[in-house]
mmCIF file of C-alpha atoms in Angstrom:
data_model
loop_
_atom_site.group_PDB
_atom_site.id
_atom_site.type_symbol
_atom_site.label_atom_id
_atom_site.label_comp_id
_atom_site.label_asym_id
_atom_site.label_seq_id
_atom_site.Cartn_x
_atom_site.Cartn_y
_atom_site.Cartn_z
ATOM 1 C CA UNK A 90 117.188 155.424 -173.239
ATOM 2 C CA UNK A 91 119.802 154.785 -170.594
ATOM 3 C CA UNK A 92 119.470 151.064 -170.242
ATOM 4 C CA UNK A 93 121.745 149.850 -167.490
ATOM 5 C CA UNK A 94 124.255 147.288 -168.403
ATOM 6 C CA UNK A 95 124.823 144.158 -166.053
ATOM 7 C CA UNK A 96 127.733 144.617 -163.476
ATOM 8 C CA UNK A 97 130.281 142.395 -164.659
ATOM 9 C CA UNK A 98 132.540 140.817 -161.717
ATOM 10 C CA UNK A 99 136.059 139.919 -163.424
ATOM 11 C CA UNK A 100 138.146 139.216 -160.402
ATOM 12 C CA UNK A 101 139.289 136.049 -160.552
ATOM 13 C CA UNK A 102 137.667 132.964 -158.573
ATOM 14 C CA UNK A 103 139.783 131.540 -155.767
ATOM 15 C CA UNK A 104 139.694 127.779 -154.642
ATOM 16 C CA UNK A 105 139.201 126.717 -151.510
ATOM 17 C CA UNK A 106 142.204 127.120 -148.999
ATOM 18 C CA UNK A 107 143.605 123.482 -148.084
ATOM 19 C CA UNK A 108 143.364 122.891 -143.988
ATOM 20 C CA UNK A 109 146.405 122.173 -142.476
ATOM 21 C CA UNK A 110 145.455 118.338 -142.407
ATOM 22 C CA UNK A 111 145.011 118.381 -146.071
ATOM 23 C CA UNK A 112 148.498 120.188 -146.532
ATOM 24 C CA UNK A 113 150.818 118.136 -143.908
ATOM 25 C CA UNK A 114 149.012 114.524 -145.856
ATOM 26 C CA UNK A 115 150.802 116.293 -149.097
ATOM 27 C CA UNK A 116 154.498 116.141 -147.532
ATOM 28 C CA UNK A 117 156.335 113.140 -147.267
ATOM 29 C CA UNK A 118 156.192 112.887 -143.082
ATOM 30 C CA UNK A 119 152.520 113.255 -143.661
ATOM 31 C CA UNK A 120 152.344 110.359 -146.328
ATOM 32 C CA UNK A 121 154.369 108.366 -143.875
ATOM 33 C CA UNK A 122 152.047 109.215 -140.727
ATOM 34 C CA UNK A 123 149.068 108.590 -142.623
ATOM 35 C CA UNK A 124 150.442 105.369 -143.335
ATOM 36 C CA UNK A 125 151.344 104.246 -139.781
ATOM 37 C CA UNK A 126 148.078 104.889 -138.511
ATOM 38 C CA UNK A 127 146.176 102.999 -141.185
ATOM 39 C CA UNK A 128 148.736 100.151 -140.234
ATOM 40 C CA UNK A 129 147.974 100.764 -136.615
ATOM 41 C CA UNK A 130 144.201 100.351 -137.134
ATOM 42 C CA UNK A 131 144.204 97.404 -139.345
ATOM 43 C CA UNK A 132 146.727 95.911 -136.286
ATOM 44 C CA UNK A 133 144.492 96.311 -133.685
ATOM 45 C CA UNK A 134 141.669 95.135 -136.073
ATOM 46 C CA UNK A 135 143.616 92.126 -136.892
ATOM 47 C CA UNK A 136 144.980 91.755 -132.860
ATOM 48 C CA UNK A 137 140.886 91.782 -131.932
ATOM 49 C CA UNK A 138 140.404 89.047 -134.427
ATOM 50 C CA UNK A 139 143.251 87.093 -133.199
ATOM 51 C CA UNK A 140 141.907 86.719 -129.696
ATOM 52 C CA UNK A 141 138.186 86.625 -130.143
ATOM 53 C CA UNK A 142 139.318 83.375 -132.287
ATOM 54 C CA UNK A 143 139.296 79.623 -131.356
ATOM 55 C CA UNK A 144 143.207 79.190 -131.282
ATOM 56 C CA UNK A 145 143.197 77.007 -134.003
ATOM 57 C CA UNK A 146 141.145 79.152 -136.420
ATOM 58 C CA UNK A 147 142.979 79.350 -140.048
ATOM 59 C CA UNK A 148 143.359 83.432 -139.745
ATOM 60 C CA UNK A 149 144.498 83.159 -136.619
ATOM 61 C CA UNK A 150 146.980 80.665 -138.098
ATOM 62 C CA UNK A 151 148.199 83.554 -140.812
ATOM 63 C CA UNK A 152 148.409 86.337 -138.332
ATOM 64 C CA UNK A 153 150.664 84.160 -135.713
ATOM 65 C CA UNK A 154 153.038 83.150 -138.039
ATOM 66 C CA UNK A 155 153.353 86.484 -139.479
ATOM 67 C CA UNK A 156 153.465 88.998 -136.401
ATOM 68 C CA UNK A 157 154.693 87.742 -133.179
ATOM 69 C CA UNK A 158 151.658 87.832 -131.320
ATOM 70 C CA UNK A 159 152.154 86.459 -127.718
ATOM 71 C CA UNK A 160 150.472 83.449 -126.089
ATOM 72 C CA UNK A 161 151.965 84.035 -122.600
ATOM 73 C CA UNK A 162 154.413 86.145 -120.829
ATOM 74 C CA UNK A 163 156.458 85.574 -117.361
ATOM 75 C CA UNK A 164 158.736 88.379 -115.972
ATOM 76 C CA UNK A 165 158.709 89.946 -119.706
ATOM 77 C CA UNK A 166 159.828 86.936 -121.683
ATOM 78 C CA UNK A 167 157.034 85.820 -124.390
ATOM 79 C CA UNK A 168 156.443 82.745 -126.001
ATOM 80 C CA UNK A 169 154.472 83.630 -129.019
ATOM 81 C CA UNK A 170 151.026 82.371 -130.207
ATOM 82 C CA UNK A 171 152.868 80.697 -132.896
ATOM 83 C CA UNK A 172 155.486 78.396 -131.176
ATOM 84 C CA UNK A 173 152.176 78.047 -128.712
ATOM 85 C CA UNK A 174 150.382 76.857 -131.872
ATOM 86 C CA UNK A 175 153.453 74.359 -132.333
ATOM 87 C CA UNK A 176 152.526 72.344 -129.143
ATOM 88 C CA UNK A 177 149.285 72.253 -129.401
ATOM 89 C CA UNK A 178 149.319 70.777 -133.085
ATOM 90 C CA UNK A 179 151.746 68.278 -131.528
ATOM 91 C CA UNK A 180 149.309 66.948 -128.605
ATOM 92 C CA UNK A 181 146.535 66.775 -131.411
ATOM 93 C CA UNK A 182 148.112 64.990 -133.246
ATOM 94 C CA UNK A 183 149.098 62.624 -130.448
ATOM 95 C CA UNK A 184 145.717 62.551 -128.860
ATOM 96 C CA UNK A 185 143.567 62.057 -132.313
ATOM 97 C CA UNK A 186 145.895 58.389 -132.404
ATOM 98 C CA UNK A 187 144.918 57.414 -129.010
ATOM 99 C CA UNK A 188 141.866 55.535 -128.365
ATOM 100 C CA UNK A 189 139.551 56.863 -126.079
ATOM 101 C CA UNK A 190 138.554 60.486 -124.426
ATOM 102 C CA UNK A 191 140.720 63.152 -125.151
ATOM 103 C CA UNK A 192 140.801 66.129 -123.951
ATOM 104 C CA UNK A 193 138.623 69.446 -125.075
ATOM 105 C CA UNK A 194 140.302 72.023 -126.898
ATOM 106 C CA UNK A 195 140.458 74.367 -123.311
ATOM 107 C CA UNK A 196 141.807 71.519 -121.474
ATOM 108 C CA UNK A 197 143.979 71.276 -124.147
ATOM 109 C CA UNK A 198 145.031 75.073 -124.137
ATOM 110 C CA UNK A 199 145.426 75.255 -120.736
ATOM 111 C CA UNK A 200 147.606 71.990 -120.132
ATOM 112 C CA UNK A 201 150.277 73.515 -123.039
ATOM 113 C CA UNK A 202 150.301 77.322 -121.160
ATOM 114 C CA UNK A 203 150.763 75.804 -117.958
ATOM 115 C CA UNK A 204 153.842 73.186 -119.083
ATOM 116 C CA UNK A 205 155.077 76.622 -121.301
ATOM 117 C CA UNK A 206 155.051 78.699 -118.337
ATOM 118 C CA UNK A 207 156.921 76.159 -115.812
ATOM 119 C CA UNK A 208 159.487 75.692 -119.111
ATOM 120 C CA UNK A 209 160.463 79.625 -118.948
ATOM 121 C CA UNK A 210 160.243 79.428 -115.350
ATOM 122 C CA UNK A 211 162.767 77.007 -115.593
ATOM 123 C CA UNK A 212 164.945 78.891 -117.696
ATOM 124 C CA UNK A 213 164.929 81.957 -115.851
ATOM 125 C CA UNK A 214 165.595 80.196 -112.900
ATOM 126 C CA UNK A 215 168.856 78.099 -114.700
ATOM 127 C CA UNK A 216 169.918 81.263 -115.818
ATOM 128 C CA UNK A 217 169.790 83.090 -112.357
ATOM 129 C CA UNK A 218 171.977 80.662 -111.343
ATOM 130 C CA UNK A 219 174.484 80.912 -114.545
ATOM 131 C CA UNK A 220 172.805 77.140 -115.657
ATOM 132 C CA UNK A 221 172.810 76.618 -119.006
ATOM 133 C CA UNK A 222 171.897 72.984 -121.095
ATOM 134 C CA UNK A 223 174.212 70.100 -120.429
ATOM 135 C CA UNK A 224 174.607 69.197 -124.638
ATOM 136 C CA UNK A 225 176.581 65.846 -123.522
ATOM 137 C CA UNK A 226 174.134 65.090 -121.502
ATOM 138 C CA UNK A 227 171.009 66.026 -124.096
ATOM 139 C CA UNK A 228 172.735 63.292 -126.369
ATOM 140 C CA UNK A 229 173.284 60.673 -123.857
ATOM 141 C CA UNK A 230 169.374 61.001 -123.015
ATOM 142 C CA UNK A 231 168.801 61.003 -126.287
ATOM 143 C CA UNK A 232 170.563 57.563 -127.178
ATOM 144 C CA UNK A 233 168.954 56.371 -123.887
ATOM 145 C CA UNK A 234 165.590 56.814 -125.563
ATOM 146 C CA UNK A 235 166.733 55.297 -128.987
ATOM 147 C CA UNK A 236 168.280 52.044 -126.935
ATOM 148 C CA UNK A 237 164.676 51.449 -125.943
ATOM 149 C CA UNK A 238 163.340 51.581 -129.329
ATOM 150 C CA UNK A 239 163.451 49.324 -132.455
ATOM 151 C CA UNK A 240 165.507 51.150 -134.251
ATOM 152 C CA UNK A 241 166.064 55.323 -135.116
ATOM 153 C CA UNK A 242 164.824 55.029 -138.139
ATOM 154 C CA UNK A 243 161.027 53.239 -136.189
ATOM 155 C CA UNK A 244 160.965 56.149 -133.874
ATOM 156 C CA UNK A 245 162.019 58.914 -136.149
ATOM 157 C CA UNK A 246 159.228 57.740 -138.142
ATOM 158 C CA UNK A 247 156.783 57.178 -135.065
ATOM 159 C CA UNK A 248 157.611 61.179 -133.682
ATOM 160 C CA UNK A 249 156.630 62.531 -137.445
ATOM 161 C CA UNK A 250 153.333 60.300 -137.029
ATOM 162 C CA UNK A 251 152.746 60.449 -133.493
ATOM 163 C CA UNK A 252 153.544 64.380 -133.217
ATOM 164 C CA UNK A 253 154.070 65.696 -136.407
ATOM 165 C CA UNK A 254 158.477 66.174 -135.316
ATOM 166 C CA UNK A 255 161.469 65.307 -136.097
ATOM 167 C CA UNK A 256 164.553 64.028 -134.111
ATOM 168 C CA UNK A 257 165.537 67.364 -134.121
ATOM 169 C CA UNK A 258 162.424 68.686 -132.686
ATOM 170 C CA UNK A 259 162.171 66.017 -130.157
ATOM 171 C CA UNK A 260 165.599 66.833 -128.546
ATOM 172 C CA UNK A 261 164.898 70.535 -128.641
ATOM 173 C CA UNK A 262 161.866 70.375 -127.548
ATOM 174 C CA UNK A 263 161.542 67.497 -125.238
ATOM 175 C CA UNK A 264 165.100 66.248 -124.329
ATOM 176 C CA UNK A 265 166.523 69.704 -124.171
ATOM 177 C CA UNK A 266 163.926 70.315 -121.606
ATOM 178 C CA UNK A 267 164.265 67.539 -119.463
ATOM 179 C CA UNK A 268 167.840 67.659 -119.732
ATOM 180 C CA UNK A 269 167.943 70.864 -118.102
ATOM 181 C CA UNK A 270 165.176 70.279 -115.380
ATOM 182 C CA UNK A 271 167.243 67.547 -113.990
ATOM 183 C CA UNK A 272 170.352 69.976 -113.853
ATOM 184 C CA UNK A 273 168.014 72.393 -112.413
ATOM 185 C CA UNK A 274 166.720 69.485 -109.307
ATOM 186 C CA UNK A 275 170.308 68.510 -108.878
ATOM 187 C CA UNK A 276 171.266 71.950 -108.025
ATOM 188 C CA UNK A 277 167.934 72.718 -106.168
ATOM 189 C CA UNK A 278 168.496 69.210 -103.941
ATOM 190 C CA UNK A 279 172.089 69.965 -103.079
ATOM 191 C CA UNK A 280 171.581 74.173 -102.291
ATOM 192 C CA UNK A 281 172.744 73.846 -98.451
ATOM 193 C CA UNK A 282 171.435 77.986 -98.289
ATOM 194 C CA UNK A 283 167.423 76.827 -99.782
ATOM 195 C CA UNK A 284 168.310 73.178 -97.929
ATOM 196 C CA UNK A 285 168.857 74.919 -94.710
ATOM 197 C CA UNK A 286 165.557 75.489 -92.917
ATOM 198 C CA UNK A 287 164.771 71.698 -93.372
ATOM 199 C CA UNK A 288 167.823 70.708 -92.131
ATOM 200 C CA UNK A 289 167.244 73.214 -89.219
ATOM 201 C CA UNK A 290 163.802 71.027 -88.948
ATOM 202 C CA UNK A 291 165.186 67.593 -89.027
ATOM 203 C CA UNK A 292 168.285 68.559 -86.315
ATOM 204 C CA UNK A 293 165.900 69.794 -83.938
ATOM 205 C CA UNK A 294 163.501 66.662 -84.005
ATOM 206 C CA UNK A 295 167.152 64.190 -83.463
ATOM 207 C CA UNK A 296 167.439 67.024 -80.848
ATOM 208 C CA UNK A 297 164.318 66.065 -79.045
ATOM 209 C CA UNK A 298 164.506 62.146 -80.093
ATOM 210 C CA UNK A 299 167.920 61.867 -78.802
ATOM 211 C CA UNK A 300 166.823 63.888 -75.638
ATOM 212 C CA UNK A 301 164.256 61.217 -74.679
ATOM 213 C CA UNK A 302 160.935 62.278 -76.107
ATOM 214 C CA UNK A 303 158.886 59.106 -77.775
ATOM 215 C CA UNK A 304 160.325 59.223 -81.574
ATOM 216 C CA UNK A 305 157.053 58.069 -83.018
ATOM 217 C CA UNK A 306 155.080 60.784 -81.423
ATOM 218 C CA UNK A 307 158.417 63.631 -82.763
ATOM 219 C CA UNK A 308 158.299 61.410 -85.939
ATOM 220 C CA UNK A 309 154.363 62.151 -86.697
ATOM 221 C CA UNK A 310 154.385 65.999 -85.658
ATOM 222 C CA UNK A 311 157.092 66.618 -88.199
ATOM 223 C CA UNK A 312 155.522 64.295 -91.150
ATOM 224 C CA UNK A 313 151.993 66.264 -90.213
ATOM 225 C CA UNK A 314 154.032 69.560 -91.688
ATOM 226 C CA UNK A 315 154.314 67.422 -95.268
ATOM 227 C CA UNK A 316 151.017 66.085 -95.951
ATOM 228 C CA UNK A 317 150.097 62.404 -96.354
ATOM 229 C CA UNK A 318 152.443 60.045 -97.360
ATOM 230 C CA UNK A 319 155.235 60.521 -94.657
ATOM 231 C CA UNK A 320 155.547 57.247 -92.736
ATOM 232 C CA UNK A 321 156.691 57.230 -89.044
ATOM 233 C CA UNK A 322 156.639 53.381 -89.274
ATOM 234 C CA UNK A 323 158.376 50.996 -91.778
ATOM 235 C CA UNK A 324 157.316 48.279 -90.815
ATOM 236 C CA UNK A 325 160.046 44.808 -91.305
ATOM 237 C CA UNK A 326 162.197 45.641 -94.587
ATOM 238 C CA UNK A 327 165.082 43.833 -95.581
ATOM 239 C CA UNK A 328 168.159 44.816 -95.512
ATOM 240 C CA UNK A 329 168.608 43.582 -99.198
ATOM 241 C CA UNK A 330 165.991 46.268 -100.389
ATOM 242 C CA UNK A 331 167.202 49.143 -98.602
ATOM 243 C CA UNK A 332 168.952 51.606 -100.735
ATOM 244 C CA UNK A 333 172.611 51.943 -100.637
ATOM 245 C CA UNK A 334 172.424 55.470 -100.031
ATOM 246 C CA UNK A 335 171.446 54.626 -96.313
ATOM 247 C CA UNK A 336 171.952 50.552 -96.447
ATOM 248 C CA UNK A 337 175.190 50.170 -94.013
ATOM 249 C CA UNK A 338 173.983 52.909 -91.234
ATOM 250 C CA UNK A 339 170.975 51.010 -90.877
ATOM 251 C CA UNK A 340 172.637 47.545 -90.881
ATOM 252 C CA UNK A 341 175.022 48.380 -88.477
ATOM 253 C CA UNK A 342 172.211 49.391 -85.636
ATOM 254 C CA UNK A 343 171.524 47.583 -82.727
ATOM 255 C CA UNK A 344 167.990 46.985 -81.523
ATOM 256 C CA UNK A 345 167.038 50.328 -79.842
ATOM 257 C CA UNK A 346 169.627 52.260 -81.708
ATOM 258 C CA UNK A 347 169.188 55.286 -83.869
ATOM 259 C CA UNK A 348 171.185 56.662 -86.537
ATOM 260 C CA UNK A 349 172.655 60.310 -86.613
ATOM 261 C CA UNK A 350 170.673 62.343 -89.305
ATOM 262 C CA UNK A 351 171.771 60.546 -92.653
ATOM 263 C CA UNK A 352 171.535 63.699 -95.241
ATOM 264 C CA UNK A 353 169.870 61.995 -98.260
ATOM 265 C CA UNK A 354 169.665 62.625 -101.823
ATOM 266 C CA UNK A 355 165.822 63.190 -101.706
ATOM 267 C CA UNK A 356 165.498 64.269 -98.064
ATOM 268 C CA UNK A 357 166.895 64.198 -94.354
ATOM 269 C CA UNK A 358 166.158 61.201 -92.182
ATOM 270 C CA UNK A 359 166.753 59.747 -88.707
ATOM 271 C CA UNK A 360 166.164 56.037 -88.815
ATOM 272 C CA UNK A 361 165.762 53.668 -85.679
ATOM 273 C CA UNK A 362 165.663 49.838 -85.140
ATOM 274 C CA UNK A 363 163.091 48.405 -83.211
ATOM 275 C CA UNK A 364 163.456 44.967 -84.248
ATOM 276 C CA UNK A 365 165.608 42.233 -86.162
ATOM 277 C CA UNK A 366 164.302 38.707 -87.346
ATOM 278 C CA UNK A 367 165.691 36.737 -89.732
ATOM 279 C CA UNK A 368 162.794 35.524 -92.467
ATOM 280 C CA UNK A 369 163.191 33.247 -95.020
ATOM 281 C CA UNK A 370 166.930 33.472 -94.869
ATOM 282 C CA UNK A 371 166.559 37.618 -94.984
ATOM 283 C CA UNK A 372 167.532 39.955 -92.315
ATOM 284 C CA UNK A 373 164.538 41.997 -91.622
ATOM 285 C CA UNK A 374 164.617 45.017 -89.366
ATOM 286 C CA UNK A 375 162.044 47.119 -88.426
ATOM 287 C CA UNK A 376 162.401 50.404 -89.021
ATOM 288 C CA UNK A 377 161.096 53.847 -87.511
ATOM 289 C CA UNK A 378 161.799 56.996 -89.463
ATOM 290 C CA UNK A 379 161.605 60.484 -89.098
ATOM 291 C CA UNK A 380 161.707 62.428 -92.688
ATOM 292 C CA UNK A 381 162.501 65.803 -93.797
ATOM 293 C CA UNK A 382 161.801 65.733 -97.705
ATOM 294 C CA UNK A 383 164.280 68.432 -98.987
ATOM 295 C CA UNK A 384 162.869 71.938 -101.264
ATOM 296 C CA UNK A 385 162.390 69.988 -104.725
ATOM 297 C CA UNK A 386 162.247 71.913 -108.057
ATOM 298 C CA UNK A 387 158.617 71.818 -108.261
ATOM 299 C CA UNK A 388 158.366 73.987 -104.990
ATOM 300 C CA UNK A 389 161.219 76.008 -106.107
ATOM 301 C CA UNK A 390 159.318 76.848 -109.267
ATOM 302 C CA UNK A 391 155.337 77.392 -107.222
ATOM 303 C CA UNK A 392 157.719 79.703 -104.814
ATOM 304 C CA UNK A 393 158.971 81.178 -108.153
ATOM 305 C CA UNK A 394 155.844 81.979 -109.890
ATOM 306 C CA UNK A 395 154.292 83.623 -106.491
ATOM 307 C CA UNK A 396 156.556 86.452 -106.973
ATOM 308 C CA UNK A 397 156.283 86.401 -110.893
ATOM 309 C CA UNK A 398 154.615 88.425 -113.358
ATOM 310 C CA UNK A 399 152.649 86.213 -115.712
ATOM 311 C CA UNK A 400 150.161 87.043 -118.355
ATOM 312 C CA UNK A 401 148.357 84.425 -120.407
ATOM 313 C CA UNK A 402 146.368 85.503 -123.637
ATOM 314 C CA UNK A 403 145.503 81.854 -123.992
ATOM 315 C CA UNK A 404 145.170 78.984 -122.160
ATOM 316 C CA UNK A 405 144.220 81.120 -119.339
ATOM 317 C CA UNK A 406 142.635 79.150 -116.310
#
């Protein structure tokens, strides 16, 4: 009986090729890519959770102060969420000691980007114009403020209460910053090229004053260019309260006269006498004006930001 035997397959079983993924994950480079892009997904997991947040939130907390996440940008320099966390810890502080309303957390947020923002815009501007912090000066306001206290030791211990600082922190963050705004007006205020089309303004209304036209009538056209606030009449002010900056060319007018245009710290004026009395042993004149408020800092900075690129990831109005 031929009984057939089983056909017996003895070649050897082979094991799946690897793909080419599977083979490059094996190498070191792979290893290291697979890496990144595990890192790269849990950052934009952890970026998502940072911004869906409320600012304060504790993981939002962790994240800032361990990846520089930014709060707000202008022209490419960031302040980041955590040094934006900084202030805002400081003003609750402050505001939880006050009595009364304070304000809510987005009033909050936006108040600190928008006094962040005009700090940078400060800086960039100082540095455009080689600026840089006065240190003298950032100690002499600093032992201005201390004068007015009991002692250092009172207000050292009323910042750490009140904000959460030290004296440290309150001269780099506070005094520091003032410091250098008021280098940053005294430049602005004394720029005869940014000055010039407001003294331009205020020559051509002497022009037309000193040409005949009613200086009241000149007076109010050019004040209606500034807003309220801009008087054309002074009223009777004595001569003791006038400001030495303009005192003695006012003293020295006679009724009817005018002065030339008296370049100001604050602004251009033309002043003219229309009366003098003497009151309660007081020389009193009465005064007309016509004012020409110089470019201050805070238009210098609006001008600033109108050409600037600024990006808020908080705070945002």
């Amino acid at each position: 009986m031929n009984d057939e035997l089983p056909i017996v397959n003895d070649t050897p079983a082979t094991a799946p090729v690897p793909s080419r993924l599977a083979r490059a994950l094996k190498t070191p480079q792979g290893k290291g890519a697979a890496v990144l892009v595990v890192l790269v997904v849990l950052f934009g997991i952890a970026t998502q959770q940072v911004y869906s947040r409320p600012v304060d939130d504790t993981l939002v907390r962790i994240l800032s102060r361990v990846l520089p996440y930014p709060a707000l940008s202008v022209n490419g320099t960031t302040v980041t969420l955590n040094e934006f966390l900084s202030e805002y810890d400081a003003l609750k502080q402050y505001f939880a000691g006050q009595e009364g309303a304070s304000p809510t957390d987005d009033e909050l947020e936006v108040a600190i980007a928008d006094t962040l923002v005009n700090k940078v815009v400060i800086r960039q501007l100082a540095q455009a114009r080689g600026l840089e912090v006065d240190s003298e000066r950032v100690e002499q306001y600093y032992q201005e403020v201390l004068a007015a206290q009991e002692s250092e030791e009172a207000f050292v211990e009323d910042l750490r209460e009140t904000f959460g600082w030290s004296a440290k922190e309150f001269q780099s963050r506070i005094v520091e910053s003032i410091v250098l705004a008021l280098q940053m007006s005294e430049a602005i205020l004394s720029d005869e090229a940014l000055q010039g089309p407001r003294r331009d303004m205020i020559d051509a209304a002497f022009a037309r004053v000193a040409g005949g036209e009613d200086f009241v009538s000149v007076a109010r056209e050019v004040h209606a260019g500034f807003g309220a606030g801009l008087e054309s009449d002074l009223g009777y002010v004595k001569l003791s309260a006038i400001p030495s900056s303009w005192s003695s060319q006012v003293e020295a007018l006679a009724v009817g006269g005018m002065t030339d245009v008296l370049d100001l710290p604050e602004g251009y004026a033309v002043f003219k006498a229309e009366d003098r009395i003497v009151a309660a042993d007081e020389v009193q004149i009465r005064l007309l004006s016509i004012t020409v408020p110089k470019v201050t800092l805070e238009e210098a900075v609006g001008d600033y930001l109108e050409t600037s690129k600024v990006k808020r990831y908080v705070g945002e109005i």
